[in-house]
Coordinates of C-alpha atoms and ligand atoms in Angstrom, one line a residue:
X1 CA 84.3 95.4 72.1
X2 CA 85.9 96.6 75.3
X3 CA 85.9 92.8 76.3
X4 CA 88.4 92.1 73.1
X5 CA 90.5 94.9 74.0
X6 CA 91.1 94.1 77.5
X7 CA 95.2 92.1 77.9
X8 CA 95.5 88.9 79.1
X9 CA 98.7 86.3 79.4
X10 CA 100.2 85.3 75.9
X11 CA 100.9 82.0 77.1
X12 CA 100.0 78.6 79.4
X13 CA 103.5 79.2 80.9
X14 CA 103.0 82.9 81.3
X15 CA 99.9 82.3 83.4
X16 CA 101.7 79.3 85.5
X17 CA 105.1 81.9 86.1
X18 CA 103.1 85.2 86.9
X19 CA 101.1 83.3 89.5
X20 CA 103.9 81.7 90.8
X21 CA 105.5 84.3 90.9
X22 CA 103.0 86.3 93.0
X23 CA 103.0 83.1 95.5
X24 CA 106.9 82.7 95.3
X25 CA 107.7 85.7 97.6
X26 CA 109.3 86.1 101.3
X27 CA 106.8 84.3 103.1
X28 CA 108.6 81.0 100.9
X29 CA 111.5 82.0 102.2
X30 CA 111.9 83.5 105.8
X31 CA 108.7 81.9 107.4
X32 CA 108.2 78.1 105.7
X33 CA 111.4 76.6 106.7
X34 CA 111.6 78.1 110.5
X35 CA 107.6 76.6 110.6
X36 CA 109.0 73.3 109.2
X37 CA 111.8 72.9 111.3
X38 CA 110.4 74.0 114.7
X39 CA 107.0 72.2 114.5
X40 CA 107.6 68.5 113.5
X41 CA 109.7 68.4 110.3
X42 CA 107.9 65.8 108.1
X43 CA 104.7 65.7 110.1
X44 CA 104.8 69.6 110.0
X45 CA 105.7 69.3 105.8
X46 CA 102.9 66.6 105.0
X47 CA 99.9 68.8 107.4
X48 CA 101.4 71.7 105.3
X49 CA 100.6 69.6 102.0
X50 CA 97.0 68.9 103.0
X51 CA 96.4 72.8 103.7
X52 CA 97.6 73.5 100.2
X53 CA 95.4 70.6 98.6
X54 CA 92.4 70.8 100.9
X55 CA 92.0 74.7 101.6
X56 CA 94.8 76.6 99.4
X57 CA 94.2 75.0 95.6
X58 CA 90.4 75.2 96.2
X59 CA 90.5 78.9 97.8
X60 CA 92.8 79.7 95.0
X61 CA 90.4 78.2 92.4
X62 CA 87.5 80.0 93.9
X63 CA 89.6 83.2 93.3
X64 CA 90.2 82.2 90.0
X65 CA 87.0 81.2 89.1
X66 CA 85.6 84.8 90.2
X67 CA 88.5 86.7 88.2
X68 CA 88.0 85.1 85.1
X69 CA 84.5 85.2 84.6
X70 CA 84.5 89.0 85.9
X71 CA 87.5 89.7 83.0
X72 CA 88.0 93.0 85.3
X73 CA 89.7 94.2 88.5
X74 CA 88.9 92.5 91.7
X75 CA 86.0 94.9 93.0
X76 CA 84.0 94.6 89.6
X77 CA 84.8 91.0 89.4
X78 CA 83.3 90.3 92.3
X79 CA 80.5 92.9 92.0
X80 CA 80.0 91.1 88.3
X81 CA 78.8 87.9 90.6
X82 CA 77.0 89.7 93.0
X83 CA 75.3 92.1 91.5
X84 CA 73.5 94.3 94.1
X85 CA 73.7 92.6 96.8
X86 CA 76.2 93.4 99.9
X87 CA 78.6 90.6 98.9
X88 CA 80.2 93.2 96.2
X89 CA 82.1 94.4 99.3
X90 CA 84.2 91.4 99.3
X91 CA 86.2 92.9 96.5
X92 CA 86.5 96.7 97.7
X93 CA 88.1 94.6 100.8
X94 CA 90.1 92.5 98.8
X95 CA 91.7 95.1 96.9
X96 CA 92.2 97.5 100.5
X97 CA 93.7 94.3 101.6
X98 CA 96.3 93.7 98.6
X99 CA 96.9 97.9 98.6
X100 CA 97.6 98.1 102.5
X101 CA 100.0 94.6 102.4
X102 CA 102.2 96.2 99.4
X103 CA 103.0 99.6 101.0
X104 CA 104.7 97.2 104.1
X105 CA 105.9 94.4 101.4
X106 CA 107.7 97.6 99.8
X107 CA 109.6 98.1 102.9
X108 CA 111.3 95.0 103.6
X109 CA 111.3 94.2 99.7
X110 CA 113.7 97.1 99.9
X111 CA 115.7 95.8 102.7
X112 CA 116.5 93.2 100.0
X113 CA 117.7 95.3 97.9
X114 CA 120.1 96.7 100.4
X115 CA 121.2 93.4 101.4
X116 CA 121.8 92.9 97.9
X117 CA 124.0 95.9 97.8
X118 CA 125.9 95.6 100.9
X119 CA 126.8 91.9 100.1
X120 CA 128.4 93.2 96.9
X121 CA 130.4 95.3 98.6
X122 CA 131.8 93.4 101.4
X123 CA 129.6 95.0 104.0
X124 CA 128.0 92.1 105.3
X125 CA 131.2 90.5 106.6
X126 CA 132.0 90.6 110.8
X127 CA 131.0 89.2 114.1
X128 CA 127.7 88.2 114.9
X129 CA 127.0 91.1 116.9
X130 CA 128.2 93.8 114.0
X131 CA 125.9 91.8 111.4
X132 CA 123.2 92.4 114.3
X133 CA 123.8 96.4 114.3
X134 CA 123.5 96.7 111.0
X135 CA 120.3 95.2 110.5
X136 CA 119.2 97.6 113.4
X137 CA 121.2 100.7 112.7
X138 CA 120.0 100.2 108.8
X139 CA 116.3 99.3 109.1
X140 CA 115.5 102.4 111.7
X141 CA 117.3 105.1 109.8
X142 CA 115.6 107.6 108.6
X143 CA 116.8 107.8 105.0
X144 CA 118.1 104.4 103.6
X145 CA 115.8 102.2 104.1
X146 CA 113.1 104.5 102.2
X147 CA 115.6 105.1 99.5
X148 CA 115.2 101.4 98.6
X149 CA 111.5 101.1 99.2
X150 CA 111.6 104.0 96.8
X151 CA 113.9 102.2 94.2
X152 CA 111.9 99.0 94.4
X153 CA 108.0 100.4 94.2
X154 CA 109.9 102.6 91.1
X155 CA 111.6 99.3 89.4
X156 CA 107.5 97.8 90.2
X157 CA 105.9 100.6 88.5
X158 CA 108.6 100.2 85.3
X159 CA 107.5 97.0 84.9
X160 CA 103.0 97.1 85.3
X161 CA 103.5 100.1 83.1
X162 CA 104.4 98.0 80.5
X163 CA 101.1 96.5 80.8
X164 CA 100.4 92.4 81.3
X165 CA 101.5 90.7 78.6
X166 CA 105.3 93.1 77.9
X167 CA 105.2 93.5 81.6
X168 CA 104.5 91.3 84.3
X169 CA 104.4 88.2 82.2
X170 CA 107.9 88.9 80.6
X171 CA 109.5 89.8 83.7
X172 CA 108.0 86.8 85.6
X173 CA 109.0 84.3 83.0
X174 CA 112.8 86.3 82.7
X175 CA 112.6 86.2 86.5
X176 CA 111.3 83.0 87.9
X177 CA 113.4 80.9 86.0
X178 CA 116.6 82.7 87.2
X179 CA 115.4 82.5 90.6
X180 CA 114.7 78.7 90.5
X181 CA 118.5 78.4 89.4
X182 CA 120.0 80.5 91.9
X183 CA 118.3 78.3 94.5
X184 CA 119.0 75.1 93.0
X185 CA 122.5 76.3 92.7
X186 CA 122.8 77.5 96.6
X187 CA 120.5 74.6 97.6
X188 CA 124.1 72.4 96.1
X189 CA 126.5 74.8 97.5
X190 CA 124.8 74.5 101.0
X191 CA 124.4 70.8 100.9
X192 CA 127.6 69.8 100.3
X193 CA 128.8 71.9 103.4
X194 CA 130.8 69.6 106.3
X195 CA 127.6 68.8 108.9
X196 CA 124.8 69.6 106.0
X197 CA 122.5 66.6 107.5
X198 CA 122.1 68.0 110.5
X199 CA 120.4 70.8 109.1
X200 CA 118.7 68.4 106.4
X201 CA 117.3 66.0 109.2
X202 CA 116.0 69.1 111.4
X203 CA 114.0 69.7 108.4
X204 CA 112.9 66.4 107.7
X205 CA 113.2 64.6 110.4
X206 CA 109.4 63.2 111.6
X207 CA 108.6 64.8 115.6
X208 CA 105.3 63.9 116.7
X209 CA 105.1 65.3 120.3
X210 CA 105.5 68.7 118.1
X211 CA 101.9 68.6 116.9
X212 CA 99.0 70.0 118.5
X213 CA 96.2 72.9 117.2
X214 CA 98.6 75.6 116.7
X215 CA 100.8 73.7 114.5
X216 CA 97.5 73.0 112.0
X217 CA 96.4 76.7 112.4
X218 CA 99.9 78.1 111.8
X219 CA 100.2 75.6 108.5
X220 CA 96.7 76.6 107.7
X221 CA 97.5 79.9 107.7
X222 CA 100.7 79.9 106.0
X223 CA 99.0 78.0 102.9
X224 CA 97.4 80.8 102.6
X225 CA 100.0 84.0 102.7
X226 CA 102.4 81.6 100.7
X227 CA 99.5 81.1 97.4
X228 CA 98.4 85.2 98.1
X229 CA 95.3 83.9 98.7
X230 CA 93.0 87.1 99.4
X231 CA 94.6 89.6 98.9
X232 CA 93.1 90.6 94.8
X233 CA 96.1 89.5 93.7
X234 CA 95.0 85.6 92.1
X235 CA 91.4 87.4 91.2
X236 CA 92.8 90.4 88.9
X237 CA 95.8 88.1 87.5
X238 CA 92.9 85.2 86.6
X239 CA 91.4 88.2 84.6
X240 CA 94.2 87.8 82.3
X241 CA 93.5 84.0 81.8
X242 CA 92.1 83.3 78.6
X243 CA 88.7 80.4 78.3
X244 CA 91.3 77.8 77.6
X245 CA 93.4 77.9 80.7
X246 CA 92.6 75.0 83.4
X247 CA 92.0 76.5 86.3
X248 CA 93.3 73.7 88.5
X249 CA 95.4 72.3 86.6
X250 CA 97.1 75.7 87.0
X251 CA 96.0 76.3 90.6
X252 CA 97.9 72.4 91.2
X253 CA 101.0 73.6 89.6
X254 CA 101.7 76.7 91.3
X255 CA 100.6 75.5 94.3
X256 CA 103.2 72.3 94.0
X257 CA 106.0 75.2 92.7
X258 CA 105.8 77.1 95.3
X259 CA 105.9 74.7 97.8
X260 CA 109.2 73.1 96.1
X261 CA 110.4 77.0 96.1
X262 CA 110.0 76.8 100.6
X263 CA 111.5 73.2 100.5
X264 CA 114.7 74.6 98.5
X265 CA 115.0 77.3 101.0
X266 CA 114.5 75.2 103.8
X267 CA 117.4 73.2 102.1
X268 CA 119.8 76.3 101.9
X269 CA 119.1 77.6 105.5
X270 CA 119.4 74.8 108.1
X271 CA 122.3 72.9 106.3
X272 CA 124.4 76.1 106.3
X273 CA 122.9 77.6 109.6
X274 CA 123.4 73.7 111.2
X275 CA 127.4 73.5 109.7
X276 CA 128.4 76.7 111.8
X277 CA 126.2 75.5 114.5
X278 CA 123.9 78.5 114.3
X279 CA 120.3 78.1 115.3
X280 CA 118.1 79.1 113.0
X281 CA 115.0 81.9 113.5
X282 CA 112.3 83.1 111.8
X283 CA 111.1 86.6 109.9
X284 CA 113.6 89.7 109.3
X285 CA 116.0 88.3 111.8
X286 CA 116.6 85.2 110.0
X287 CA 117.4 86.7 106.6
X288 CA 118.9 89.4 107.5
X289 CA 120.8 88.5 110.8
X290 CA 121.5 85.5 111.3
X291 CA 122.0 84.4 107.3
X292 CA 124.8 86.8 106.3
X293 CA 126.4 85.7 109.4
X294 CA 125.9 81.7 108.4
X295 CA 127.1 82.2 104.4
X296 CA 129.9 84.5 105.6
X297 CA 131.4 81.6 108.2
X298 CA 130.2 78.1 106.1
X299 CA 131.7 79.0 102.7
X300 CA 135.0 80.5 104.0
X301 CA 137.1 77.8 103.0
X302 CA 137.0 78.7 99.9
X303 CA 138.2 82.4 99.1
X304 CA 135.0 84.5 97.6
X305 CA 132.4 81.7 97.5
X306 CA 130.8 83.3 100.9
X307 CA 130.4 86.4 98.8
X308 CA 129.2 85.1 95.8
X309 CA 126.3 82.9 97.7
X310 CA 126.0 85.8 99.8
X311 CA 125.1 88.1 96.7
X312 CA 123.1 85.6 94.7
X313 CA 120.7 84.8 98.2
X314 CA 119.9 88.4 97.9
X315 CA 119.5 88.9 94.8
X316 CA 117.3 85.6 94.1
X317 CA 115.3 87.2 97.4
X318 CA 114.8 90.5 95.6
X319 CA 113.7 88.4 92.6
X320 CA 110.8 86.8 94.9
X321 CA 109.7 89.6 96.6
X322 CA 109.6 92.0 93.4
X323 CA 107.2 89.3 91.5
X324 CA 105.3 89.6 94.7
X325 CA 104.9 93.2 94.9
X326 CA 104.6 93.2 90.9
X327 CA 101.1 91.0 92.0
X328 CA 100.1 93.4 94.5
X329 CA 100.3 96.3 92.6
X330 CA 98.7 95.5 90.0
X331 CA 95.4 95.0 91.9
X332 CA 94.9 98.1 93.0
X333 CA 96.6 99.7 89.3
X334 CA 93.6 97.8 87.4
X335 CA 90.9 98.6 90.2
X336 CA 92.0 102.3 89.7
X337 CA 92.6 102.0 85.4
X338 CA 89.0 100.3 85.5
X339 CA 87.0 102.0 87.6
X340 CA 88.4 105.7 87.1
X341 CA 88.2 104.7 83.1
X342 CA 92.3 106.3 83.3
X343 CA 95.5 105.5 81.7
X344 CA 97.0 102.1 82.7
X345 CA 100.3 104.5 82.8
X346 CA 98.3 106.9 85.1
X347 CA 96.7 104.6 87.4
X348 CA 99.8 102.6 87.6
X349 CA 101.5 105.6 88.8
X350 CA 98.7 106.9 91.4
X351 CA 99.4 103.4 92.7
X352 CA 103.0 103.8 92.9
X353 CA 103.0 107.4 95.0
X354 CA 100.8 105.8 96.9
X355 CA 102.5 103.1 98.0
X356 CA 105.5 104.8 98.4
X357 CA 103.5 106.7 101.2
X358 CA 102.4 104.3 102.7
X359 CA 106.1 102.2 102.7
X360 CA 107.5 105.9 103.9
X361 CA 105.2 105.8 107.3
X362 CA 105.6 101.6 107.6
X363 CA 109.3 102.4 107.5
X364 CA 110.1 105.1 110.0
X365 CA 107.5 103.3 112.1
X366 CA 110.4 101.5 112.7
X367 CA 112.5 104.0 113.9
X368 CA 112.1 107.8 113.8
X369 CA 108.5 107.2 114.6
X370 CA 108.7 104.5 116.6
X371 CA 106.7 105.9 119.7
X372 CA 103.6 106.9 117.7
X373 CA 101.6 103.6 118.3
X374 CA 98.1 102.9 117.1
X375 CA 96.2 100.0 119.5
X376 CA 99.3 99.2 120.7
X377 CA 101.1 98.9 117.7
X378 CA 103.5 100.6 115.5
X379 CA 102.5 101.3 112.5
X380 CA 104.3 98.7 110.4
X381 CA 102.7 95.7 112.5
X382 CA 99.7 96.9 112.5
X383 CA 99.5 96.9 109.0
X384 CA 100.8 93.3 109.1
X385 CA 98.2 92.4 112.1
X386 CA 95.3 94.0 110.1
X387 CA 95.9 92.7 106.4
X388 CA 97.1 89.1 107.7
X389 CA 95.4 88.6 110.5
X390 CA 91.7 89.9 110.0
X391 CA 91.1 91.0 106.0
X392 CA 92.9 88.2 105.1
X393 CA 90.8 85.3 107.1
X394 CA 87.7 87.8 106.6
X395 CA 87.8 87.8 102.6
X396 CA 89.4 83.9 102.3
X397 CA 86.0 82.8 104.3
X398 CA 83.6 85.5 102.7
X399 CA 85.1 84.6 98.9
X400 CA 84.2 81.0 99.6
X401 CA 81.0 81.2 101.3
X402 CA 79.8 83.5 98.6
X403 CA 81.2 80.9 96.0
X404 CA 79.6 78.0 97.7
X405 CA 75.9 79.1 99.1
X406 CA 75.1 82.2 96.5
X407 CA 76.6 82.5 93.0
X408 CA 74.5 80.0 90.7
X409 CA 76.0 76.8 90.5
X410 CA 76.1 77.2 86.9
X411 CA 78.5 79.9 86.5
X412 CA 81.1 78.0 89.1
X413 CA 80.9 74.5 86.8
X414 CA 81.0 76.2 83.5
X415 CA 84.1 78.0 84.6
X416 CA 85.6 74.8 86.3
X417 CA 84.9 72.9 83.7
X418 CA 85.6 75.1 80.6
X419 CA 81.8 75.3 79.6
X420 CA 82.0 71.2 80.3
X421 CA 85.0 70.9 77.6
X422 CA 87.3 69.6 80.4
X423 CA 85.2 66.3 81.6
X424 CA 86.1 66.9 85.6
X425 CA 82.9 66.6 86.8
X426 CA 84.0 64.2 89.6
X427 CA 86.7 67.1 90.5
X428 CA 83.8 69.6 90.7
X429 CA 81.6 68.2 92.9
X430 CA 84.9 67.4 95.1
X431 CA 85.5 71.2 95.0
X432 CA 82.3 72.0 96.1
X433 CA 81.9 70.3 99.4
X434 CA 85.7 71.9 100.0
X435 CA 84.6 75.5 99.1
X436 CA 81.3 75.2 101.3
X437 CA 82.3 73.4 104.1
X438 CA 85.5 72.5 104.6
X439 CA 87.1 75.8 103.3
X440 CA 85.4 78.6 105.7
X441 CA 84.9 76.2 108.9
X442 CA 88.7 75.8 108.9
X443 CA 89.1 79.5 108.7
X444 CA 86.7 80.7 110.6
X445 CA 88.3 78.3 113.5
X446 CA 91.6 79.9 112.4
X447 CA 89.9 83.4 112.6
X448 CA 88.8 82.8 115.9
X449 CA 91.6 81.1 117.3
X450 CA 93.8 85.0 116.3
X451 CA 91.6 86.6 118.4
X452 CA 91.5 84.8 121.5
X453 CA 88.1 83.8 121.2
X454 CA 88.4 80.4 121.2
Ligands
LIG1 N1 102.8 84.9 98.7 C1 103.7 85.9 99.1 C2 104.9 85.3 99.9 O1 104.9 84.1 100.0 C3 103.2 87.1 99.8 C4 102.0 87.7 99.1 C5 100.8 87.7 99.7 C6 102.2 88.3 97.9 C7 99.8 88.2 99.1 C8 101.2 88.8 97.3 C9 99.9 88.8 97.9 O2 105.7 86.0 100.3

């Protein structure tokens, strides 16, 4: 009974644009093209391709594979598998993992939000080193930058309270769409800017002597972040998918979309950055330094364009990292509904204080409490250093040595296969040598390359 009652996605498209949107977030955005560009162009793109086909789509299907047959939240779903035995723990970490990442993915989610707001009212125009000072003066206040965490976890919590179906799979499919057409519609705007190809053959453009290890392990490890591999967020969404769905078919798609999502931004940034002769950087500094700067100076030849790409940047940003926190929130909203037998309204909100703790503390880490370090770190990066850089390699390789060596072969086919209704046999036993060898040697090697151990 319980098992009828429990929501799942109305539709194939539904399950495609949640997903996607979970994926589709800043990492897309602030971190893919800078990786592109600086590390090979093509070379750097097609190694990128082979870490989403080799070690993202099969990670992602192993995720899927545990969600859906578990039909709960992550820690059940995986304890569903395991049964008594320590692997169970995987889940517990994967849902600390996804509720650590959003209180910090709140923070600069809210940034967005600012940015969207200040480029609506003209803020965001001046010299390099006013657009600098801003970014600086805003993100280590005391007050504003919570204000928007606060505004952004809230519009997050308006939508998982409406529950999976009138929730996150309405506002994904209103959402992703919208973004996609923003970005085509900048991606036009910023090609057909005086010096464009520059920018379009730093991306592209094939550099050999850029590759060695670090450039594999830094694509590796971006496949990764990009697909929110490990984090609960693919296992409690592939909860929702009904026995029909294909899980790689699906895992295929939204790998390919978002992928084509960190191409178009690629495509925006360098050939506007490139046509003012700006060089392009990486992470908060790119978005929200050196970009305002770039739309403000290529686009002034005609009057308001500047604003107007300006505006629908951030907005299409705040699309992308709201569908991402949406993901994140709701693993820890359906490990709390599930396993305190509560209200999804109730645990939803739980999750939502929470986080807004959590995104209060990351956020005046950055300023007001900026000497209060923990190892070393502020608070804000060590967040990022221990959900990125140890749960996430630490549950990726756990998830697919469990997968591979110890849950019965059985269950993995039948769900890979649709009880054998899908006839990929062939796929499946390619899956398998990915999931048990391929999959955690390359992470472990990633793993141990973070630390310095190797
Ligand atoms: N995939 C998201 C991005 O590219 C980040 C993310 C990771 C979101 C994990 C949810 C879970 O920005």
């Amino acid at each position: 009974m319980a098992r009828l009652e429990r929501a799942s996605f109305g539709s194939k498209l539904g399950v495609i644009l949640a997903t996607a949107g979970s994926a589709v977030g800043l990492g897309n955005i602030w971190r893919f093209p800078y990786m592109a560009g600086q590390n090979g162009g093509a070379v750097f793109i097609i190694i990128y391709i082979f870490c989403v086909l080799l070690l993202g789509i099969p990670c992602m299907i192993s995720e899927f594979i545990i969600g859906r047959h578990g039909q709960a939240n992550t820690a059940r779903a995986y304890r569903k598998m395991a049964g008594k035995s320590m692997w169970s723990l995987i889940g517990y970490m994967g849902v600390l993992t996804g509720f650590l990442i959003s209180g910090y993915y709140a923070v600069v989610s809210g940034w967005c939000l600012e940015y969207v707001w200040a480029s609506m009212m003209g803020k965001l125009q001046g010299d390099p080193a006013y657009i600098t000072s801003y970014f600086a003066t805003f993100s280590q206040a005391p007050v504003r930058p919570i204000f928007w965490t606060l505004i952004i976890l809230l519009a997050t919590y308006l939508i998982i309270e409406n529950g999976v179906r009138d929730g996150i799979e309405r506002a994904s499919k209103l959402m992703m769409p919208t973004l996609f057409i923003l970005l085509l519609i900048i991606v036009v705007a910023a090609c057909m800017l005086p010096n464009a190809d520059k920018g379009i053959e730093f991306l592209f453009k094939p550099d050999f002597s850029k590759i060695n290890g670090d450039v594999f392990l830094g694509a590796l490890g971006q496949s990764f972040y990009s697909m929110s591999i490990a984090m609960g967020c693919i296992c409690t969404y592939a909860s929702y998918f009904s026995k029909q769905t294909n899980l790689t078919n699906s895992a295929v798609q939204i790998g390919v979309i978002d992928f084509i999502v960190a191409l178009l931004a690629g495509l925006v940034i360098f050939p506007a950055a490139f046509s003012v002769g700006v060089s392009p950087d990486s992470g908060p500094s790119l978005i929200f330094i050196t970009l305002p700067n770039v739309f403000h100076r290529a686009f002034d030849f005609i009057p308001l364009l500047g604003y107007f790409v300006s505006v629908l940047f951030y907005v299409l940003l705040s699309m992308a990292a709201l569908t991402s926190l949406m993901s994140l929130h709701e693993v820890s909203t359906a490990f709390l509904q599930e396993e305190m037998v509560i209200t999804r309204k109730k645990a939803a909100l739980i999750v939502t204080i929470s986080c807004m703790l959590v995104g209060v503390i990351c956020s005046l880490s950055l300023g007001a409490w900026s000497d209060h370090k923990l190892f070393g770190m502020i608070i804000f990066d060590l967040f990022d250093f221990v959900t990125g850089q140890l749960f996430l390699p630490i549950v990726g390789f756990l998830t697919c040595i469990f997968i591979g060596w110890f849950v019965p072969h059985k269950i993995v086919r039948d769900e890979f296969t649709n009880w054998g209704t899908l006839r990929n046999e062939r796929l499946y036993h390619g899956y398998m040598f990915l999931v048990r060898y391929v999959c955690p040697l390359c992470i472990l090697f990633i793993f141990l390359r973070q630390l310095g151990l190797l």
